[in-house]
XYZ file of C-alpha atoms in Angstrom:
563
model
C -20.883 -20.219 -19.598
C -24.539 -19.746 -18.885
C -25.179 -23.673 -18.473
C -22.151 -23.666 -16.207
C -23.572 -21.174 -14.180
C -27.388 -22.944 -14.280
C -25.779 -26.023 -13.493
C -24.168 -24.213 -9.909
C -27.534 -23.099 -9.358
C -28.965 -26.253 -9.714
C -26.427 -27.826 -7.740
C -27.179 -25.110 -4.338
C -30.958 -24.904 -4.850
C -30.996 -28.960 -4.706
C -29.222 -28.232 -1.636
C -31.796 -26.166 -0.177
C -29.013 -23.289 -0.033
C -31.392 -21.104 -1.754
C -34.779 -20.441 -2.940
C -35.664 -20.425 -6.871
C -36.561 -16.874 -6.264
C -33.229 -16.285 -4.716
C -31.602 -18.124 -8.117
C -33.361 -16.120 -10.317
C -32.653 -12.740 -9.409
C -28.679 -13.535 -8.667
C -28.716 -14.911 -12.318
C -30.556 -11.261 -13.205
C -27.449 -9.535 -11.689
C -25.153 -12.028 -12.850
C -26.451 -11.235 -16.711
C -25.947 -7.465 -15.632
C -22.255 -7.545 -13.815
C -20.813 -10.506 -14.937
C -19.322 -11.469 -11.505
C -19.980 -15.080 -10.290
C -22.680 -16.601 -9.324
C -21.889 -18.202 -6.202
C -20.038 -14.377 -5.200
C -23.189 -12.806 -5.781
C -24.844 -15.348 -3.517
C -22.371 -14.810 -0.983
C -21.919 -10.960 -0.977
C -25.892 -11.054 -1.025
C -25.356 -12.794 2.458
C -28.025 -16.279 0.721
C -24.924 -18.401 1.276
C -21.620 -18.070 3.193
C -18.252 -19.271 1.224
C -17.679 -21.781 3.740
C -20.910 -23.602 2.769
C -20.398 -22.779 -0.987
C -17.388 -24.841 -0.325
C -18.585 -27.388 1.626
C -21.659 -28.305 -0.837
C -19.083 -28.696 -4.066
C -17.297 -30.579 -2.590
C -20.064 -32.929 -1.544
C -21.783 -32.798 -4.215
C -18.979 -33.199 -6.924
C -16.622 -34.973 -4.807
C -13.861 -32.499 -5.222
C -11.585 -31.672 -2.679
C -11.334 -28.177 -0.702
C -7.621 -27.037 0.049
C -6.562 -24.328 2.238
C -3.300 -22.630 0.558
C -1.486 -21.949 3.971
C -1.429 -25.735 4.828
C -0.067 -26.673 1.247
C 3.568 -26.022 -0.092
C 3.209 -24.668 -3.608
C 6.243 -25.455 -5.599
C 7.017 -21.338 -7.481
C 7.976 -23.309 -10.361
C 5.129 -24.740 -10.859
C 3.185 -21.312 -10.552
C 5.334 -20.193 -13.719
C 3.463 -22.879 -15.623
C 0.796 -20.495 -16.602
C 0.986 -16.802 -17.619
C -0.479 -14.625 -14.890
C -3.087 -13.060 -17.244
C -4.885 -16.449 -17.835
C -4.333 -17.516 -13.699
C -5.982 -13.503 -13.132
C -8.818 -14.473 -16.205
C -10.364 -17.703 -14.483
C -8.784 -17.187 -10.834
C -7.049 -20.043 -10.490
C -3.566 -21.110 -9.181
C -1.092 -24.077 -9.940
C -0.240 -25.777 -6.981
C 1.116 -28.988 -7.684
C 2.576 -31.144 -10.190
C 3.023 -35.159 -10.384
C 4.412 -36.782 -13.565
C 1.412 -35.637 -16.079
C -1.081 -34.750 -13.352
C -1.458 -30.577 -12.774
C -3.580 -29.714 -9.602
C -5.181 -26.808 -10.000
C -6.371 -24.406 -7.294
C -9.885 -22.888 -8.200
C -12.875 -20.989 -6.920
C -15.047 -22.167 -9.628
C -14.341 -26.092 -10.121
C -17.492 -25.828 -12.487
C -15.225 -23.115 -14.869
C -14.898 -26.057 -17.743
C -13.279 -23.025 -19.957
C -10.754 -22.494 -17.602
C -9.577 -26.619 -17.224
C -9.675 -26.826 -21.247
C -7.628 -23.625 -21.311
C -5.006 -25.498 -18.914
C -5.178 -28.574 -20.326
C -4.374 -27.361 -24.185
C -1.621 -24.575 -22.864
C 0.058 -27.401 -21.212
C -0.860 -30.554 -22.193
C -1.525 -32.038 -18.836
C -4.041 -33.482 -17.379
C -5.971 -31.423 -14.632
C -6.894 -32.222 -11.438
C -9.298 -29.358 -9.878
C -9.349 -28.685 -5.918
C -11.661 -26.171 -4.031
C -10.187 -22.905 -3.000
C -12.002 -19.988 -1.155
C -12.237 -16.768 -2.626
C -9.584 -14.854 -0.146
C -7.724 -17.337 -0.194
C -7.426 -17.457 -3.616
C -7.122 -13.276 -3.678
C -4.128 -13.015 -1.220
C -2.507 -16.045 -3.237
C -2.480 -14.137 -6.536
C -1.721 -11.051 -5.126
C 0.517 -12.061 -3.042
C 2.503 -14.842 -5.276
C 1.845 -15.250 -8.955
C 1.482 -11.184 -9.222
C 5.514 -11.817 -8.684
C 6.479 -14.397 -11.045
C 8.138 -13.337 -14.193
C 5.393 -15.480 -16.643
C 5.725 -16.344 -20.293
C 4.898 -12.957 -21.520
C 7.756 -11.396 -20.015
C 10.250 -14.025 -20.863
C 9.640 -13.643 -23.938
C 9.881 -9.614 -24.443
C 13.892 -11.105 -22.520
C 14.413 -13.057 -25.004
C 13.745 -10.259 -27.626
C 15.642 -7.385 -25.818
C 18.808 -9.986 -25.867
C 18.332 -10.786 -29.466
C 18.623 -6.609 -29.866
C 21.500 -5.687 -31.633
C 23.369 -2.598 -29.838
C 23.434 -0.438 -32.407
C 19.274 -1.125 -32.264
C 19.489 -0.752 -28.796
C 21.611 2.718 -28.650
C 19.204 4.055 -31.835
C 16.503 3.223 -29.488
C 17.113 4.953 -26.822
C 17.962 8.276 -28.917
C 14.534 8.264 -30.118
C 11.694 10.298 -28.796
C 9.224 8.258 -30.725
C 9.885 4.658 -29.806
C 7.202 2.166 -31.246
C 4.239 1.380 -29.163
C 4.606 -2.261 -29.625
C 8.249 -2.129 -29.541
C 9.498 -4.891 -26.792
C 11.290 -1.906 -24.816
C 8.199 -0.211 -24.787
C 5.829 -3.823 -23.388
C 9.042 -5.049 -21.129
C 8.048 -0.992 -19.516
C 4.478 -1.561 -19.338
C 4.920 -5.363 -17.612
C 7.034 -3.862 -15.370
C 5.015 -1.380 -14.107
C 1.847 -3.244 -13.869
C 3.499 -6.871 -12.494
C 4.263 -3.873 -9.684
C 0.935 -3.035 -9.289
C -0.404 -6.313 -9.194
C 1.852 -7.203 -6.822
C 0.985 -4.226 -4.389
C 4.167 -2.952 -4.779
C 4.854 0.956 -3.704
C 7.942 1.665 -5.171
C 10.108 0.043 -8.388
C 14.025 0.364 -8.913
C 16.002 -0.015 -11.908
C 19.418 0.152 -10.975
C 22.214 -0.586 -13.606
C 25.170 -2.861 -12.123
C 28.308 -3.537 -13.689
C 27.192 -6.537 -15.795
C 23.549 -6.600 -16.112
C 20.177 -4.204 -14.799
C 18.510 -5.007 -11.385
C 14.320 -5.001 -11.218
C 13.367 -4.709 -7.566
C 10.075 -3.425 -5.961
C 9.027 -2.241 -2.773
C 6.176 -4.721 -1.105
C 4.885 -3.826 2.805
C 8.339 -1.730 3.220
C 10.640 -4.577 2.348
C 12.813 -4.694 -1.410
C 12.245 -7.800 -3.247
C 14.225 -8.443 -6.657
C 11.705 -9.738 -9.363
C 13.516 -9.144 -12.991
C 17.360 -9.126 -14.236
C 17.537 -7.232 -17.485
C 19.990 -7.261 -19.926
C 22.550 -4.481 -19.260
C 22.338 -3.554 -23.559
C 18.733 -2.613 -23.229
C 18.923 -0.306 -20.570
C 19.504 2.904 -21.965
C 16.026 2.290 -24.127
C 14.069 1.254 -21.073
C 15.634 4.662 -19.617
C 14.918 6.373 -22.622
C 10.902 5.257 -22.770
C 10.810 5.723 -18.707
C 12.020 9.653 -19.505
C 9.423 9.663 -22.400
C 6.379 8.343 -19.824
C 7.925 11.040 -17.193
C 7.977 13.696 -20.112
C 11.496 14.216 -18.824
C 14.423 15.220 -21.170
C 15.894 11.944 -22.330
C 19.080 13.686 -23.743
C 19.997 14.703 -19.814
C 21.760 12.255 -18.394
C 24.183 13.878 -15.935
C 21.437 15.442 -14.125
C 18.738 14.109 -11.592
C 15.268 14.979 -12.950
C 12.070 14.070 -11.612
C 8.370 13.916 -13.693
C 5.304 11.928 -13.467
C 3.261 9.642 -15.455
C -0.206 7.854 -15.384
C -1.721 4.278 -16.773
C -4.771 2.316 -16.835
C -4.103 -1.070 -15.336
C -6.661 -3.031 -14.337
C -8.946 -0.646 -14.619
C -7.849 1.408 -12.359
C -6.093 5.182 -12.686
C -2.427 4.625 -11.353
C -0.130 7.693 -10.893
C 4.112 7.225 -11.393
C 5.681 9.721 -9.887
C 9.179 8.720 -11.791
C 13.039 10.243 -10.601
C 16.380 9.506 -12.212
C 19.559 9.745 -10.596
C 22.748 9.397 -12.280
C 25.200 6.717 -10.814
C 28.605 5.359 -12.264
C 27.042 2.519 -14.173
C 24.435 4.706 -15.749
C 21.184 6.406 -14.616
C 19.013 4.512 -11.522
C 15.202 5.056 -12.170
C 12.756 5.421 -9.153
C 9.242 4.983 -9.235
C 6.685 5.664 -6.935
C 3.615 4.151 -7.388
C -0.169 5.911 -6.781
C -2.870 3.880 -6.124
C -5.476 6.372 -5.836
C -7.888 3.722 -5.068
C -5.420 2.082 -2.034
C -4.317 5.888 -1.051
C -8.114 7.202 -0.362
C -8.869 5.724 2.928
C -11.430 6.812 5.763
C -9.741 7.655 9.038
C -11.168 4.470 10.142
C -9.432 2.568 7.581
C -5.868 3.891 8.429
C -5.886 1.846 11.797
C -6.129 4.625 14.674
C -7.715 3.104 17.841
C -10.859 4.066 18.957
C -9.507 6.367 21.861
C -6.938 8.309 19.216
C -9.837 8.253 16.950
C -12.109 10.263 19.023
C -9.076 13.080 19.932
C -8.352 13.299 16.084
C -12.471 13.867 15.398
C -11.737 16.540 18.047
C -9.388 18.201 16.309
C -10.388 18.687 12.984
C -13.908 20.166 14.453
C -11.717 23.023 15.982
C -12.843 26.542 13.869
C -8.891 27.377 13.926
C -5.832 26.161 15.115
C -2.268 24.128 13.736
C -2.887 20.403 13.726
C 0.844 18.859 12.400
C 1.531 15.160 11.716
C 5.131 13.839 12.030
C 6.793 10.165 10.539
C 9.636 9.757 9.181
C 9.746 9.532 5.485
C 7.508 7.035 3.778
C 5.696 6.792 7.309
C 1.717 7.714 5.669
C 1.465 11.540 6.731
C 0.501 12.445 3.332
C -2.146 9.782 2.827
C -3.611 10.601 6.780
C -3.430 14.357 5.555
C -6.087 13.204 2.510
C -8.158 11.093 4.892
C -8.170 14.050 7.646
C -9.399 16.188 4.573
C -11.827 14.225 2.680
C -13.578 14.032 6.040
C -13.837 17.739 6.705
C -14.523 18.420 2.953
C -17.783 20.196 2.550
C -19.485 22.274 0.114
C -19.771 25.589 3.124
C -15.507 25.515 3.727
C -12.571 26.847 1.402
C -9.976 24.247 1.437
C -6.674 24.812 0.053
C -3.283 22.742 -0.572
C 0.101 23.652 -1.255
C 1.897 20.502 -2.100
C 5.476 19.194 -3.438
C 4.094 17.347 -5.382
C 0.526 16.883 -5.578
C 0.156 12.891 -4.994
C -3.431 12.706 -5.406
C -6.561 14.735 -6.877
C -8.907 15.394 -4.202
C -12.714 16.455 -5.268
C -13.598 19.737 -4.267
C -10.755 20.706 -2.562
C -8.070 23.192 -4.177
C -4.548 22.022 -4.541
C -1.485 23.939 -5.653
C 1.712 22.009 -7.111
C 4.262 24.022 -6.043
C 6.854 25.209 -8.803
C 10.119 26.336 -7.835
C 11.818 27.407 -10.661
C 8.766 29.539 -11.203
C 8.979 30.975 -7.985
C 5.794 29.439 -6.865
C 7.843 28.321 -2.812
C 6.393 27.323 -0.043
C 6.454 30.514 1.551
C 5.385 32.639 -1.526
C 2.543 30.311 -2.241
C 1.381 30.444 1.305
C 1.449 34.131 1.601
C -1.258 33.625 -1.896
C -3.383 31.032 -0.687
C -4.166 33.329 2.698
C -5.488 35.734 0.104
C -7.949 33.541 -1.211
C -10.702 33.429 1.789
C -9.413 29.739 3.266
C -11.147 28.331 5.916
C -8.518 25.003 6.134
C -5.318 25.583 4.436
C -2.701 21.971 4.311
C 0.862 22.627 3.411
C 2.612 18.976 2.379
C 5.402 20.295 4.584
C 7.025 23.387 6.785
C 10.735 22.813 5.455
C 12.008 26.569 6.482
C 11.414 29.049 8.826
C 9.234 31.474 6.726
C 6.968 28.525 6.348
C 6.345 27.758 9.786
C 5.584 30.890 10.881
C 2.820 32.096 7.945
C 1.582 28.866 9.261
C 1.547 29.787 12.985
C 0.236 33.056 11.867
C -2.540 31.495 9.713
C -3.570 29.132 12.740
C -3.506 32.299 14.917
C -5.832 34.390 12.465
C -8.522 32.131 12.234
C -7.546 29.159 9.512
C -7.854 25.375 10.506
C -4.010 24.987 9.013
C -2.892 20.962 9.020
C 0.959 20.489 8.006
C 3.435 17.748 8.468
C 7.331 17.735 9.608
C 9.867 14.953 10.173
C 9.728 14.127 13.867
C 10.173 10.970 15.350
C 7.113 11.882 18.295
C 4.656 14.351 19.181
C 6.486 16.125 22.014
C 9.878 16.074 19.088
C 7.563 18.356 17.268
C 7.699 21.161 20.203
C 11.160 21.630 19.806
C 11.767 21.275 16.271
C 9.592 24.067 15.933
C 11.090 26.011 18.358
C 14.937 25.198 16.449
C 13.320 26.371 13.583
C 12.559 30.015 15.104
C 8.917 29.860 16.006
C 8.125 31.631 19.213
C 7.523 29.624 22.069
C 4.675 31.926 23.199
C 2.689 31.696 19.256
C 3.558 28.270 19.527
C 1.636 27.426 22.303
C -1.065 29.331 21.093
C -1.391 28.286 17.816
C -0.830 24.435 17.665
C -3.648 22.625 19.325
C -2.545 18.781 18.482
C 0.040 16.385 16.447
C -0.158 12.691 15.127
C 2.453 10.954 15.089
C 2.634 7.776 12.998
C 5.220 4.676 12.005
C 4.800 2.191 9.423
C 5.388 -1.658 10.729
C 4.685 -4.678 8.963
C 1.197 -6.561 9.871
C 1.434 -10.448 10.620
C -0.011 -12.755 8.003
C -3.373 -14.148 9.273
C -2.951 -17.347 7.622
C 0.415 -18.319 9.628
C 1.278 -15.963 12.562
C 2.069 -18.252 15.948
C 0.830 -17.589 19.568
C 2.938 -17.854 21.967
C 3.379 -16.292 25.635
C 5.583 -13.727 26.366
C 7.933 -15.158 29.264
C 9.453 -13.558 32.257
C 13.434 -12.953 30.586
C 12.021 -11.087 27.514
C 9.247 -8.798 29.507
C 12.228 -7.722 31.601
C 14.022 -6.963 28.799
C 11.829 -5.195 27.258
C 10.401 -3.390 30.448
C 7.441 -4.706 29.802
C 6.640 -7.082 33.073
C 3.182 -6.262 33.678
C 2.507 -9.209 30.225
C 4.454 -11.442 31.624
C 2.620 -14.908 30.438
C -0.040 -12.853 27.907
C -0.288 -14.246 24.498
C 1.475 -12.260 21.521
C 2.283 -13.951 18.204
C 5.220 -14.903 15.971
C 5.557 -14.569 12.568
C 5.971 -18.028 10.940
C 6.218 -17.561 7.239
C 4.153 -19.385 4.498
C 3.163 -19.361 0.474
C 0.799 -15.968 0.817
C 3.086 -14.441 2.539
C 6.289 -15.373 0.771
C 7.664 -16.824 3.458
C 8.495 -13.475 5.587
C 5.448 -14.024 8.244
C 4.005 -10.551 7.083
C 1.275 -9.471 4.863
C 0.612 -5.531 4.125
C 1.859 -2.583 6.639
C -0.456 -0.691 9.086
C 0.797 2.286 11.363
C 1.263 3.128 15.125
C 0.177 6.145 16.320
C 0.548 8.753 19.248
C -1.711 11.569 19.141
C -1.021 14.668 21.503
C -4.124 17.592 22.131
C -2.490 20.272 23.618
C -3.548 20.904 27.034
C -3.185 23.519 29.700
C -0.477 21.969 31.616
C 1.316 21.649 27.855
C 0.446 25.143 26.776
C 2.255 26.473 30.097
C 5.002 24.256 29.353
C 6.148 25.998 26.048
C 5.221 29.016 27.322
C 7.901 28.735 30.282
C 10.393 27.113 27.456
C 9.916 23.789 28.194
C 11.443 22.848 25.099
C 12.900 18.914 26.534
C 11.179 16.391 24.368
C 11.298 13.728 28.101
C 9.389 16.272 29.996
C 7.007 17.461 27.530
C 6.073 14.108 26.975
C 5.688 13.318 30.387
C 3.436 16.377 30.534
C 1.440 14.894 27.479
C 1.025 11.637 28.918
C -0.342 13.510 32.348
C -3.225 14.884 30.203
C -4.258 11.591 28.690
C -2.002 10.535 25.438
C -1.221 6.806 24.316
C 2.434 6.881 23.664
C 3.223 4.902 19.896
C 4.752 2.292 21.976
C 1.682 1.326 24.274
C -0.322 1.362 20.988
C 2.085 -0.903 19.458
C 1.881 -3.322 22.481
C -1.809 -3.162 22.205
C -2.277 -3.894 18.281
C 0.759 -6.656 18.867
C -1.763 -8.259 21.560
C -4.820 -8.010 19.641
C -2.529 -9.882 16.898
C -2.224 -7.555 14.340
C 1.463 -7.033 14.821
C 4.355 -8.612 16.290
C 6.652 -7.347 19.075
C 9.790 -7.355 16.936
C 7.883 -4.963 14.510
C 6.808 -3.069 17.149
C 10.432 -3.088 18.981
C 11.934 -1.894 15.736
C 9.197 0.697 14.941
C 9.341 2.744 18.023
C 11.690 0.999 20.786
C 14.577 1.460 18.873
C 13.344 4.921 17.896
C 13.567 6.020 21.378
């Protein structure tokens, strides 16, 4: 490895890409991280990866490939296990008669074209491929084929007997290297490889359905053997610590794996259905949850209002989404922010997604008697300056949280509202006074979860006089939007991860007088809101869908049809 390296180095500083200097301390790191040596060059800004690129393939005559531009047949991505295409970064793309080409980053990785070459006996034919490029394809595409690994630990669960099978899943103490127990394990990381956010195992009539959750959208990835599935329930329940013997009940429990290095949470629910019990599980990628606000997409204008916000001394900031919409995740971010040494923050969630340093968080227990309301009424005993509630679900809740706002606590919470001025009067339902509620709440986010447009394929095109009537949207008649076009990193769909729209209303003094005269009509209250400055969710959709992040059918789904 260290003469492949040298001979990369060579090959640049003949180039006059870098100074010997230059070579010798990215070699230094290189010895000390073990990353590669033309990444180190790049991320040390020496070299871009377009001219890393360009100079291989001058120099050793081997062709550079962009992945969106080539069709990559899936079935000849199965050809090698993920592990070994996530070891030396590499990707089947094509093969002809005996001939595999071979998508790398490194063409100078010998190890890795011997390790293809043995595994499958074919000859290899290396082309260029840049490092995202290579990234999104792997995360993107292999992460969801079902490699050699897993077939196998099939094969074994269908050679299973029944009787094994049923013994199996009695057992509290199932084997670790028992195939139930790595067909789990694959599942759940071939999830988190694949960025998924949710997995279902659902039993059908005649066999067991694998599907995940990827940027909002269920994909099935694995059909399991219907024989096997009251083990793979039975070592789910074990992971969960639930009670494995329960099966007419729904129970809920959590679990947590190193994959990849990284901590990931599994926040795991059964549910009993006529074909047996459907397992849920959510997944918790601390290191994907933990964003900056700047991270989570807000424009710079709703940006600035939200910093305003959280500097208030007191007051009820709420954020509102439907379910799976990112309120608990911008709760975090909101937070983390305001999270210093000199302030008492306290949470009181159902559950507890995420472990936040330095900040005090309470799992709330039910059965114990640890509610909502009772833990509130505790937590205002313990000297808060910020106090976050996951969600005000009753009455009682809402107003110790009005109260708490009123009394001097910065007191963040979240509800299920489809817009900021929907909040006003879903509080109001719920019993609040109008006259504390105008006092107490000072702002609300409001967010939605769309699907973001694959760089590598999204379309321009200009948006034409028939649709911008339809859509009441004439003054863009002829500016440029984009379609989604589908392609290999993208699976075909045109989309690649999720971001979120947002509204953000700070309550003003034409607003305040509103719900103090019982002005409780979502259309005028956001009329009023939109008086004193807000961007309405669907004006920040039509800007993000301009600035090509988005499309205008995600955005028309997101919030038009939500109006």
């Amino acid at each position: 490895m260290a003469v492949q390296r040298k001979m990369l180095g060579d090959i640049l500083f003949e180039n006059g890409l870098l100074t010997e200097a230059q070579l010798e301390e990215a070699l230094t790191e290189q010895k000390l991280s073990r990353k590669k040596l033309g990444q180190i060059l790049v991320d040390r800004g020496v070299i871009n990866e377009q001219q890393l690129l360009e100079v291989l393939e001058f120099t050793l005559g081997i062709p550079q490939v962009q992945l969106n531009r080539v069709d990559i047949d899936p079935e000849v991505v199965k050809i090698l296990p993920t592990s070994l295409i996530r070891k030396h970064h590499i990707l089947p793309i094509s093969l002809n008669q005996q001939r595999l080409t071979l998508g790398m980053v490194d063409p100078l990785n010998y190890e890795a074209i011997d390790d293809v070459r043995i595994l499958t006996g074919f000859d290899v034919l290396p082309v260029l491929i840049s490092e995202n490029d290579m990234n999104a394809a792997i995360q993107q595409y292999a992460a969801l084929q079902v490699d050699s690994r897993m077939e196998k630990l099939l094969g074994e669960l269908n050679e299973q007997s029944s009787s094994f099978v049923e013994a199996d899943a009695l057992s509290a103490n199932i084997e670790d290297d028992a195939p139930v127990v790595r067909m789990v394990n694959s599942i759940l990381q071939q999830a988190v490889q694949g960025l998924a956010s949710d997995i279902h195992i659902e039993p059908l009539e005649q066999d067991v359905r694998v599907r995940f959750r990827i940027d909002g959208e269920l994909v099935e990835v694995l059909s399991l053997p219907k024989k096997s599935f009251p083990a793979i329930v039975s070592r789910i329940k074990i992971m969960g610590n639930l009670d494995i013997s329960e099966k007419r009940l729904p129970q809920d429990g959590r679990s947590r794996m190193v994959i990849d290095g990284r901590e990931i949470d599994f926040r795991i629910s059964s549910l009993p259905s006529i074909h047996g019990e459907k397992m849920a599980i959510r997944i918790l990628d601390r290191s994907n949850a933990l964003m900056s606000l700047k991270e989570l997409g807000f424009s710079a204008a709703n940006l600035k209002k939200i910093h305003s916000l959280i500097r208030r001394p007191h007051g009820m900031i709420v954020v509102t989404g439907p379910t799976g919409s990112g309120k608990t995740t911008t709760l975090y971010s909101i937070l983390t922010e305001i999270n210093v040494a000199e302030r008492n923050i306290v949470t009181l969630e159902d559950p507890v997604e995420y472990s936040l340093a330095g900040i005090n968080q309470v799992q709330i227990n039910n059965k114990a008697g640890l509610t909502f309301p009772a833990g509130l009424r505790s937590i205002l005993r313990q000297d808060p300056d910020i106090i976050m509630v996951g969600e005000m679900r009753d009455t009682e809740t809402a107003e110790l949280g009005v109260r708490a706002a009123l009394t001097g606590h910065l007191f963040f919470s979240t509800l299920h509202t489809n817009s900021s001025s929907g909040t006003v009067a879903r509080m109001v339902n719920m019993g609040v006074e109008n006259y504390l509620l105008s006092s107490s709440l000072i702002g609300v986010v409001s967010q939605q979860l769309i699907r973001r447009l694959c760089p590598h394929c999204k379309q321009a095109y200009h948006l034409d006089e028939l649709v911008a009537h339809r859509l009441d949207m004439q003054e863009y008649v002829d500016r440029e939007f984009y379609h989604p076009r589908g392609c290999n990193r993208c699976r075909q769909s045109g989309y690649l991860g999720r971001m979120a729209l947002h509204e953000v209303m700070v309550l003003g003094p034409q607003m305040r007088a509103a719900i103090n005269n019982h002005i409780n009509s979502e259309d005028e209250l956001d009329n009023i809101a939109r008086q004193e400055g807000m961007i309405t969710m669907r004006e920040d959709g039509i800007e993000k869908a301009l600035a090509g992040f988005t499309s205008l059918e995600e955005v028309m789904k997101g919030v038009f049809l939500g109006d």
